[in-house]
mmCIF file of C-alpha atoms (C1' of nucleotides) in Angstrom:
data_model
loop_
_atom_site.group_PDB
_atom_site.id
_atom_site.type_symbol
_atom_site.label_atom_id
_atom_site.label_comp_id
_atom_site.label_asym_id
_atom_site.label_seq_id
_atom_site.Cartn_x
_atom_site.Cartn_y
_atom_site.Cartn_z
ATOM 1 C CA MET A 22 78.892 104.370 72.348
ATOM 2 C CA LYS A 23 77.887 106.909 74.941
ATOM 3 C CA THR A 24 77.378 105.756 78.395
ATOM 4 C CA SER A 25 73.887 107.075 78.404
ATOM 5 C CA GLU A 26 73.050 104.680 75.451
ATOM 6 C CA SER A 27 74.124 101.645 77.272
ATOM 7 C CA LYS A 28 71.696 99.045 78.458
ATOM 8 C CA PHE A 29 72.758 99.769 82.124
ATOM 9 C CA ALA A 30 72.716 103.455 81.734
ATOM 10 C CA SER A 31 70.533 103.720 84.883
ATOM 11 C CA CYS A 32 72.802 101.898 87.184
ATOM 12 C CA LEU A 33 75.205 103.673 89.481
ATOM 13 C CA TYR A 34 77.684 100.807 89.525
ATOM 14 C CA PHE A 35 78.016 100.837 85.801
ATOM 15 C CA THR A 36 77.949 104.548 85.283
ATOM 16 C CA CYS A 37 80.412 105.257 87.924
ATOM 17 C CA ASN A 38 82.981 102.665 86.791
ATOM 18 C CA ALA A 39 82.695 103.696 83.156
ATOM 19 C CA LEU A 40 83.486 107.390 84.222
ATOM 20 C CA ALA A 41 86.268 106.360 86.558
ATOM 21 C CA ARG A 42 87.924 104.466 83.695
ATOM 22 C CA LYS A 43 87.516 107.235 81.265
ATOM 23 C CA VAL A 44 89.086 109.720 83.786
ATOM 24 C CA GLU A 45 91.883 107.278 84.688
ATOM 25 C CA LYS A 46 92.736 107.027 80.994
ATOM 26 C CA MET A 47 92.987 110.799 80.599
ATOM 27 C CA ALA A 48 95.141 110.931 83.775
ATOM 28 C CA ILE A 49 97.386 108.165 82.635
ATOM 29 C CA GLU A 50 97.999 110.244 79.371
ATOM 30 C CA CYS A 51 98.845 113.385 81.510
ATOM 31 C CA TRP A 52 101.273 111.524 83.630
ATOM 32 C CA LYS A 53 103.194 109.938 80.816
ATOM 33 C CA PRO A 54 105.828 112.726 80.582
ATOM 34 C CA VAL A 55 107.237 111.680 83.934
ATOM 35 C CA GLN A 56 106.652 107.975 83.321
ATOM 36 C CA LEU A 57 104.535 107.329 86.355
ATOM 37 C CA SER A 58 100.979 106.264 86.859
ATOM 38 C CA PRO A 59 98.655 108.797 88.289
ATOM 39 C CA SER A 60 98.650 107.099 91.674
ATOM 40 C CA HIS A 61 102.360 106.932 91.831
ATOM 41 C CA GLY A 62 102.464 110.521 90.863
ATOM 42 C CA TYR A 63 100.028 111.703 93.571
ATOM 43 C CA LEU A 64 101.883 109.712 96.224
ATOM 44 C CA LEU A 65 105.009 111.115 95.168
ATOM 45 C CA MET A 66 103.810 114.620 95.314
ATOM 46 C CA MET A 67 102.414 113.949 98.739
ATOM 47 C CA VAL A 68 105.828 112.795 99.950
ATOM 48 C CA LEU A 69 107.632 115.913 98.364
ATOM 49 C CA GLU A 70 105.212 118.253 100.110
ATOM 50 C CA ASP A 71 105.254 116.474 103.403
ATOM 51 C CA PRO A 72 108.769 114.852 103.984
ATOM 52 C CA GLY A 73 108.692 111.902 106.327
ATOM 53 C CA VAL A 74 105.062 111.442 106.002
ATOM 54 C CA GLY A 75 103.858 108.012 107.373
ATOM 55 C CA ALA A 76 102.586 105.061 105.231
ATOM 56 C CA GLY A 77 99.273 104.976 107.110
ATOM 57 C CA ASN A 78 98.812 108.845 106.482
ATOM 58 C CA ILE A 79 99.468 108.151 102.842
ATOM 59 C CA ALA A 80 96.824 105.347 102.792
ATOM 60 C CA ASP A 81 94.265 107.592 104.491
ATOM 61 C CA ASN A 82 94.734 110.524 102.068
ATOM 62 C CA LEU A 83 94.928 108.410 99.049
ATOM 63 C CA GLN A 84 92.025 106.334 100.355
ATOM 64 C CA LEU A 85 93.778 103.203 99.487
ATOM 65 C CA LYS A 86 94.453 100.092 101.590
ATOM 66 C CA PRO A 87 97.745 99.840 103.388
ATOM 67 C CA SER A 88 98.848 96.830 101.332
ATOM 68 C CA THR A 89 98.264 98.978 98.171
ATOM 69 C CA VAL A 90 100.384 101.748 99.417
ATOM 70 C CA THR A 91 103.115 99.295 100.326
ATOM 71 C CA ARG A 92 103.077 98.178 96.586
ATOM 72 C CA LEU A 93 103.199 101.702 95.272
ATOM 73 C CA LEU A 94 106.065 102.518 97.578
ATOM 74 C CA GLU A 95 107.978 99.464 96.446
ATOM 75 C CA LYS A 96 107.848 100.707 92.955
ATOM 76 C CA LEU A 97 108.762 104.228 93.759
ATOM 77 C CA GLU A 98 111.689 102.899 95.823
ATOM 78 C CA GLU A 99 112.855 100.692 92.876
ATOM 79 C CA LYS A 100 112.855 103.843 90.727
ATOM 80 C CA LYS A 101 115.012 105.650 93.417
ATOM 81 C CA LEU A 102 112.299 108.317 93.867
ATOM 82 C CA ILE A 103 111.724 107.692 97.610
ATOM 83 C CA VAL A 104 113.315 105.900 100.562
ATOM 84 C CA ARG A 105 111.375 104.269 103.392
ATOM 85 C CA ILE A 106 112.619 104.421 106.939
ATOM 86 C CA THR A 107 111.249 102.027 109.394
ATOM 87 C CA GLU A 108 111.098 103.121 113.073
ATOM 88 C CA GLY A 109 109.319 100.635 115.380
ATOM 89 C CA LYS A 110 106.188 99.620 113.673
ATOM 90 C CA GLN A 111 105.905 102.836 111.747
ATOM 91 C CA THR A 112 107.309 103.587 108.226
ATOM 92 C CA THR A 113 108.230 107.047 107.230
ATOM 93 C CA VAL A 114 108.798 108.050 103.515
ATOM 94 C CA PHE A 115 111.235 110.635 102.186
ATOM 95 C CA ALA A 116 111.734 111.784 98.557
ATOM 96 C CA THR A 117 115.211 111.452 97.043
ATOM 97 C CA ASN A 118 117.086 114.235 95.148
ATOM 98 C CA LYS A 119 116.035 112.692 91.905
ATOM 99 C CA ALA A 120 112.317 113.120 92.998
ATOM 100 C CA LYS A 121 112.931 116.699 94.032
ATOM 101 C CA GLN A 122 114.258 117.438 90.631
ATOM 102 C CA LEU A 123 111.146 115.912 89.107
ATOM 103 C CA LEU A 124 108.831 118.234 91.209
ATOM 104 C CA PRO A 125 108.235 120.880 88.564
ATOM 105 C CA ALA A 126 107.458 118.251 85.905
ATOM 106 C CA LEU A 127 105.020 116.578 88.296
ATOM 107 C CA LYS A 128 103.232 119.922 88.908
ATOM 108 C CA LYS A 129 102.920 120.332 85.220
ATOM 109 C CA CYS A 130 101.201 116.936 84.884
ATOM 110 C CA VAL A 131 98.662 117.880 87.550
ATOM 111 C CA GLU A 132 98.157 121.223 85.896
ATOM 112 C CA ASN A 133 97.725 119.734 82.415
ATOM 113 C CA PHE A 134 95.222 117.161 83.622
ATOM 114 C CA TYR A 135 93.281 119.751 85.478
ATOM 115 C CA ASN A 136 93.174 121.895 82.311
ATOM 116 C CA LEU A 137 92.212 119.032 80.203
ATOM 117 C CA TYR A 138 89.071 118.098 82.154
ATOM 118 C CA SER A 139 88.109 121.614 83.152
ATOM 119 C CA GLU A 140 88.252 122.867 79.496
ATOM 120 C CA ALA A 141 86.032 119.979 78.395
ATOM 121 C CA LEU A 142 83.524 120.515 81.210
ATOM 122 C CA GLY A 143 83.920 124.315 81.967
ATOM 123 C CA LYS A 144 85.663 125.374 85.111
ATOM 124 C CA GLN A 145 82.371 126.056 86.957
ATOM 125 C CA VAL A 146 80.890 122.694 86.044
ATOM 126 C CA SER A 147 84.036 120.691 86.811
ATOM 127 C CA ASN A 148 84.539 122.198 90.107
ATOM 128 C CA SER A 149 80.953 121.724 91.268
ATOM 129 C CA PHE A 150 80.978 118.247 89.846
ATOM 130 C CA VAL A 151 83.955 117.304 92.099
ATOM 131 C CA ASN A 152 82.076 118.784 95.043
ATOM 132 C CA ASN A 153 78.975 116.781 94.147
ATOM 133 C CA LEU A 154 81.184 113.646 94.087
ATOM 134 C CA HIS A 155 82.310 114.335 97.646
ATOM 135 C CA GLU A 156 78.779 114.791 98.870
ATOM 136 C CA ILE A 157 77.648 111.579 97.346
ATOM 137 C CA SER A 158 80.640 109.637 98.488
ATOM 138 C CA ASP A 159 80.313 110.875 101.979
ATOM 139 C CA LYS A 160 76.591 109.712 102.072
ATOM 140 C CA LEU A 161 77.370 106.168 100.887
ATOM 141 C CA MET B 10 88.490 109.823 106.483
ATOM 142 C CA LYS B 11 86.003 111.391 104.209
ATOM 143 C CA THR B 12 87.041 111.871 100.630
ATOM 144 C CA SER B 13 86.532 115.648 101.052
ATOM 145 C CA GLU B 14 89.028 115.770 103.727
ATOM 146 C CA SER B 15 91.848 114.171 101.667
ATOM 147 C CA LYS B 16 94.777 116.271 100.289
ATOM 148 C CA PHE B 17 93.580 115.620 96.864
ATOM 149 C CA ALA B 18 89.933 116.376 97.389
ATOM 150 C CA SER B 19 89.834 118.837 94.563
ATOM 151 C CA CYS B 20 91.157 116.399 91.978
ATOM 152 C CA LEU B 21 88.794 114.607 89.611
ATOM 153 C CA TYR B 22 91.094 111.611 89.245
ATOM 154 C CA PHE B 23 91.226 110.961 92.857
ATOM 155 C CA THR B 24 87.668 111.742 93.718
ATOM 156 C CA CYS B 25 86.177 109.692 90.877
ATOM 157 C CA ASN B 26 88.254 106.614 91.770
ATOM 158 C CA ALA B 27 87.501 106.695 95.443
ATOM 159 C CA LEU B 28 83.899 106.963 94.694
ATOM 160 C CA ALA B 29 84.014 104.135 92.052
ATOM 161 C CA ARG B 30 85.771 101.863 94.461
ATOM 162 C CA LYS B 31 83.208 102.608 97.150
ATOM 163 C CA VAL B 32 80.354 101.874 94.856
ATOM 164 C CA GLU B 33 82.162 98.776 93.538
ATOM 165 C CA LYS B 34 82.402 97.407 97.083
ATOM 166 C CA MET B 35 78.804 97.951 97.820
ATOM 167 C CA ALA B 36 77.908 96.152 94.521
ATOM 168 C CA ILE B 37 80.165 93.276 95.259
ATOM 169 C CA GLU B 38 78.424 92.810 98.497
ATOM 170 C CA CYS B 39 75.012 92.806 96.896
ATOM 171 C CA TRP B 40 76.041 90.254 94.261
ATOM 172 C CA LYS B 41 77.433 87.776 96.894
ATOM 173 C CA PRO B 42 74.209 85.701 97.006
ATOM 174 C CA VAL B 43 74.771 84.569 93.512
ATOM 175 C CA GLN B 44 78.529 84.183 93.852
ATOM 176 C CA LEU B 45 79.258 86.528 90.935
ATOM 177 C CA SER B 46 81.070 89.785 90.740
ATOM 178 C CA PRO B 47 79.001 92.724 89.604
ATOM 179 C CA SER B 48 80.440 92.671 86.111
ATOM 180 C CA HIS B 49 79.692 89.004 85.592
ATOM 181 C CA GLY B 50 76.317 89.565 86.999
ATOM 182 C CA TYR B 51 75.409 92.340 84.662
ATOM 183 C CA LEU B 52 76.880 90.617 81.668
ATOM 184 C CA LEU B 53 74.893 87.394 82.413
ATOM 185 C CA MET B 54 71.704 89.413 82.786
ATOM 186 C CA MET B 55 72.378 90.938 79.372
ATOM 187 C CA VAL B 56 72.718 87.435 77.808
ATOM 188 C CA LEU B 57 69.581 86.338 79.647
ATOM 189 C CA GLU B 58 67.520 89.199 78.276
ATOM 190 C CA ASP B 59 68.959 88.983 74.816
ATOM 191 C CA PRO B 60 69.822 85.377 73.901
ATOM 192 C CA GLY B 61 72.457 85.091 71.103
ATOM 193 C CA VAL B 62 73.912 88.531 71.821
ATOM 194 C CA GLY B 63 77.301 89.070 70.213
ATOM 195 C CA ALA B 64 80.466 89.519 72.107
ATOM 196 C CA GLY B 65 81.043 92.969 70.523
ATOM 197 C CA ASN B 66 77.660 94.142 71.459
ATOM 198 C CA ILE B 67 78.382 93.070 75.112
ATOM 199 C CA ALA B 68 81.622 95.071 75.061
ATOM 200 C CA ASP B 69 79.885 98.200 73.739
ATOM 201 C CA ASN B 70 77.071 97.941 76.293
ATOM 202 C CA LEU B 71 79.306 97.275 79.240
ATOM 203 C CA GLN B 72 81.836 99.652 77.988
ATOM 204 C CA LEU B 73 84.686 97.271 78.384
ATOM 205 C CA LYS B 74 87.350 96.196 76.089
ATOM 206 C CA PRO B 75 86.743 92.973 73.812
ATOM 207 C CA SER B 76 89.683 91.244 75.643
ATOM 208 C CA THR B 77 87.924 91.917 79.034
ATOM 209 C CA VAL B 78 84.703 90.601 77.826
ATOM 210 C CA THR B 79 86.547 87.458 76.607
ATOM 211 C CA ARG B 80 87.781 87.027 80.154
ATOM 212 C CA LEU B 81 84.352 87.537 81.664
ATOM 213 C CA LEU B 82 82.848 84.991 79.257
ATOM 214 C CA GLU B 83 85.449 82.437 80.028
ATOM 215 C CA LYS B 84 84.651 82.638 83.643
ATOM 216 C CA LEU B 85 80.947 82.411 83.070
ATOM 217 C CA GLU B 86 81.434 79.408 80.683
ATOM 218 C CA GLU B 87 83.466 77.553 83.260
ATOM 219 C CA LYS B 88 80.685 78.122 85.725
ATOM 220 C CA LYS B 89 78.281 76.599 83.077
ATOM 221 C CA LEU B 90 76.273 79.632 83.114
ATOM 222 C CA ILE B 91 76.648 80.572 79.329
ATOM 223 C CA VAL B 92 77.838 78.880 76.043
ATOM 224 C CA ARG B 93 79.695 80.649 73.348
ATOM 225 C CA ILE B 94 79.046 79.708 69.726
ATOM 226 C CA THR B 95 81.458 80.935 67.116
ATOM 227 C CA GLU B 96 80.157 81.572 63.686
ATOM 228 C CA GLY B 97 82.802 82.924 61.321
ATOM 229 C CA LYS B 98 84.552 85.700 62.991
ATOM 230 C CA GLN B 99 81.659 86.504 65.329
ATOM 231 C CA THR B 100 80.765 84.908 68.672
ATOM 232 C CA THR B 101 77.369 84.712 70.049
ATOM 233 C CA VAL B 102 76.445 83.999 73.619
ATOM 234 C CA PHE B 103 73.559 81.866 75.160
ATOM 235 C CA ALA B 104 72.472 81.418 78.672
ATOM 236 C CA THR B 105 72.215 77.808 79.978
ATOM 237 C CA ASN B 106 69.345 76.477 81.993
ATOM 238 C CA LYS B 107 71.344 76.909 85.023
ATOM 239 C CA ALA B 108 71.701 80.657 84.364
ATOM 240 C CA LYS B 109 67.879 80.834 83.534
ATOM 241 C CA GLN B 110 67.067 79.361 86.913
ATOM 242 C CA LEU B 111 69.293 82.015 88.445
ATOM 243 C CA LEU B 112 67.490 84.890 86.894
ATOM 244 C CA PRO B 113 65.182 85.763 89.706
ATOM 245 C CA ALA B 114 68.121 85.806 92.104
ATOM 246 C CA LEU B 115 69.983 88.129 89.820
ATOM 247 C CA LYS B 116 67.163 90.441 89.652
ATOM 248 C CA LYS B 117 67.013 90.538 93.395
ATOM 249 C CA CYS B 118 70.788 91.467 93.476
ATOM 250 C CA VAL B 119 70.161 94.389 91.068
ATOM 251 C CA GLU B 120 67.191 95.392 93.084
ATOM 252 C CA ASN B 121 69.034 95.255 96.429
ATOM 253 C CA PHE B 122 71.839 97.257 95.114
ATOM 254 C CA TYR B 123 69.570 99.995 93.746
ATOM 255 C CA ASN B 124 67.724 100.133 97.019
ATOM 256 C CA LEU B 125 70.914 100.314 98.959
ATOM 257 C CA TYR B 126 72.175 103.387 97.345
ATOM 258 C CA SER B 127 69.046 105.059 96.535
ATOM 259 C CA GLU B 128 67.963 104.929 100.249
ATOM 260 C CA ALA B 129 71.363 106.313 101.227
ATOM 261 C CA LEU B 130 71.083 109.159 98.778
ATOM 262 C CA GLY B 131 67.329 109.582 98.398
ATOM 263 C CA LYS B 132 65.674 108.360 95.033
ATOM 264 C CA GLN B 133 65.567 111.853 93.590
ATOM 265 C CA VAL B 134 69.299 112.612 94.274
ATOM 266 C CA SER B 135 70.453 109.280 93.224
ATOM 267 C CA ASN B 136 68.635 109.385 89.823
ATOM 268 C CA SER B 137 69.761 112.917 88.965
ATOM 269 C CA PHE B 138 73.331 112.036 90.165
ATOM 270 C CA VAL B 139 73.368 109.117 87.590
ATOM 271 C CA ASN B 140 72.206 111.513 84.986
ATOM 272 C CA ASN B 141 74.847 113.959 85.823
ATOM 273 C CA LEU B 142 77.431 111.179 85.533
ATOM 274 C CA HIS B 143 76.300 110.590 82.012
ATOM 275 C CA GLU B 144 76.485 114.191 81.014
ATOM 276 C CA ILE B 145 79.989 114.500 82.398
ATOM 277 C CA SER B 146 81.051 111.238 80.838
ATOM 278 C CA ASP B 147 79.838 112.289 77.420
ATOM 279 C CA LYS B 148 81.583 115.594 77.550
ATOM 280 C CA LEU B 149 85.038 114.124 78.476
ATOM 281 C "C1'" DT C 4 107.321 91.901 134.589
ATOM 282 C "C1'" DA C 5 105.174 88.255 131.684
ATOM 283 C "C1'" DA C 6 101.477 87.401 128.867
ATOM 284 C "C1'" DA C 7 98.093 89.047 125.902
ATOM 285 C "C1'" DA C 8 96.016 92.259 122.939
ATOM 286 C "C1'" DT C 9 96.555 95.785 119.533
ATOM 287 C "C1'" DC C 10 98.567 98.054 115.958
ATOM 288 C "C1'" DA C 11 101.261 99.290 111.379
ATOM 289 C "C1'" DT C 12 103.194 97.336 107.819
ATOM 290 C "C1'" DT C 13 104.349 93.798 104.583
ATOM 291 C "C1'" DT C 14 103.803 89.393 101.961
ATOM 292 C "C1'" DG C 15 101.170 85.935 99.398
ATOM 293 C "C1'" DT C 16 97.408 85.424 96.481
ATOM 294 C "C1'" DA C 17 93.531 86.843 93.667
ATOM 295 C "C1'" DT C 18 90.697 90.208 91.205
ATOM 296 C "C1'" DA C 19 89.182 93.070 87.121
ATOM 297 C "C1'" DT C 20 90.801 95.460 83.609
ATOM 298 C "C1'" DA C 21 93.543 96.957 79.420
ATOM 299 C "C1'" DC C 22 97.211 96.997 75.704
ATOM 300 C "C1'" DA C 23 99.674 94.776 72.098
ATOM 301 C "C1'" DA C 24 100.117 91.020 69.263
ATOM 302 C "C1'" DT C 25 97.976 87.053 66.933
ATOM 303 C "C1'" DT C 26 94.535 84.264 64.695
ATOM 304 C "C1'" DA C 27 90.847 83.381 61.828
ATOM 305 C "C1'" DT C 28 87.344 85.135 58.905
ATOM 306 C "C1'" DT C 29 85.139 88.299 55.636
ATOM 307 C "C1'" DA C 30 85.296 92.196 52.510
ATOM 308 C "C1'" DT C 31 87.700 94.947 49.178
ATOM 309 C "C1'" DT C 32 90.553 95.874 45.639
ATOM 310 C "C1'" DT C 33 93.236 95.179 41.633
ATOM 311 C "C1'" DA D 25 90.402 84.861 41.194
ATOM 312 C "C1'" DA D 26 94.230 86.295 43.939
ATOM 313 C "C1'" DA D 27 96.162 89.606 46.999
ATOM 314 C "C1'" DT D 28 95.308 92.769 50.332
ATOM 315 C "C1'" DA D 29 92.788 95.117 53.840
ATOM 316 C "C1'" DA D 30 89.714 95.191 57.418
ATOM 317 C "C1'" DT D 31 87.358 93.013 61.206
ATOM 318 C "C1'" DA D 32 86.125 90.033 65.661
ATOM 319 C "C1'" DA D 33 87.734 87.632 68.921
ATOM 320 C "C1'" DT D 34 91.365 85.610 71.553
ATOM 321 C "C1'" DT D 35 95.823 85.031 73.883
ATOM 322 C "C1'" DG D 36 99.936 86.619 76.294
ATOM 323 C "C1'" DT D 37 101.336 90.014 79.380
ATOM 324 C "C1'" DA D 38 101.016 93.724 82.631
ATOM 325 C "C1'" DT D 39 98.507 97.013 85.640
ATOM 326 C "C1'" DA D 40 96.406 98.718 90.177
ATOM 327 C "C1'" DT D 41 93.888 97.127 93.568
ATOM 328 C "C1'" DA D 42 92.350 94.415 97.632
ATOM 329 C "C1'" DC D 43 91.753 90.538 101.100
ATOM 330 C "C1'" DA D 44 93.678 87.460 104.330
ATOM 331 C "C1'" DA D 45 97.400 85.952 106.819
ATOM 332 C "C1'" DA D 46 101.877 86.886 108.640
ATOM 333 C "C1'" DT D 47 105.355 89.755 110.993
ATOM 334 C "C1'" DG D 48 107.261 92.753 114.089
ATOM 335 C "C1'" DA D 49 106.515 96.308 117.544
ATOM 336 C "C1'" DT D 50 104.187 98.612 121.169
ATOM 337 C "C1'" DT D 51 100.696 99.051 124.578
ATOM 338 C "C1'" DT D 52 97.722 97.025 127.956
ATOM 339 C "C1'" DT D 53 96.550 93.831 131.352
ATOM 340 C "C1'" DA D 54 96.958 90.420 134.850
#
DNA sequence: TAAAATCATTTGTATATACAATTATTATTT
DNA sequence: AAATAATAATTGTATATACAAATGATTTTA
């Protein structure tokens, strides 16, 4: 059933969530080759590109709560992909060599995901849609 | 931090999820008066408007997996807001009197939520945005 | 400088959601 | 009619996420 055929088609809550779940599912599929969820993947890329980045900074950029970031970091640490270093009340994060070796594969995941949706929507449409999402989000 | 200022601002996964969480939060707030989550609220309204609706039909319309619908129904049953009747392999759902008395309050929640976002965005923009979400969702 | 307030992170707990496997029923095939 | 397949819902388990409370460190205030 298409989202537009649902009883709640006109509701932002419903429509937004349905789309987010669909997109999430596509992303999960794309990140399977590296055995990471999309959130873990994005977080790891952030650490690779910005060694020593702070936990708070990660939370801001990923727009997740600090507690959620802690949970993501825990798992990445278990997998030996990052290390956390606590200095005073701040925590900084570094990628391990294992993670560094993974970088090309991670980039491929991002690329594949981008191609997947931008081919389905058309590059033009998909870019302007993302911009539209920002505008809306900033107004709410 | 605005979503557009994040490192991942250009990514559909990130942008979509960030917006969905924001919208969800607004919706949760609006549904507080009836002490239900938005999903429970929408499900209950569906049952009130269509007594005897089947579980599968609910899943289709809410675009949730059957197992998720089962979980939502369990909770609504605990709260004595619905009853499930199993006939063969099908399950149908009815609202209790308690739920029927709640209907006006439920409608108010939907209305408040709609007003909240359509005032922030403008009625025009918000309606066309929802339509845009459908178009995108159907193409993915 | 001691006490209090603030701040960054973590921990305990709770949520909605989904997947995979299971159960129970109905439909199909042989 | 019996065996098999298909179907609808449920159950067990796992996920990401968030809130509230706790911890530990720094800064401000008295």
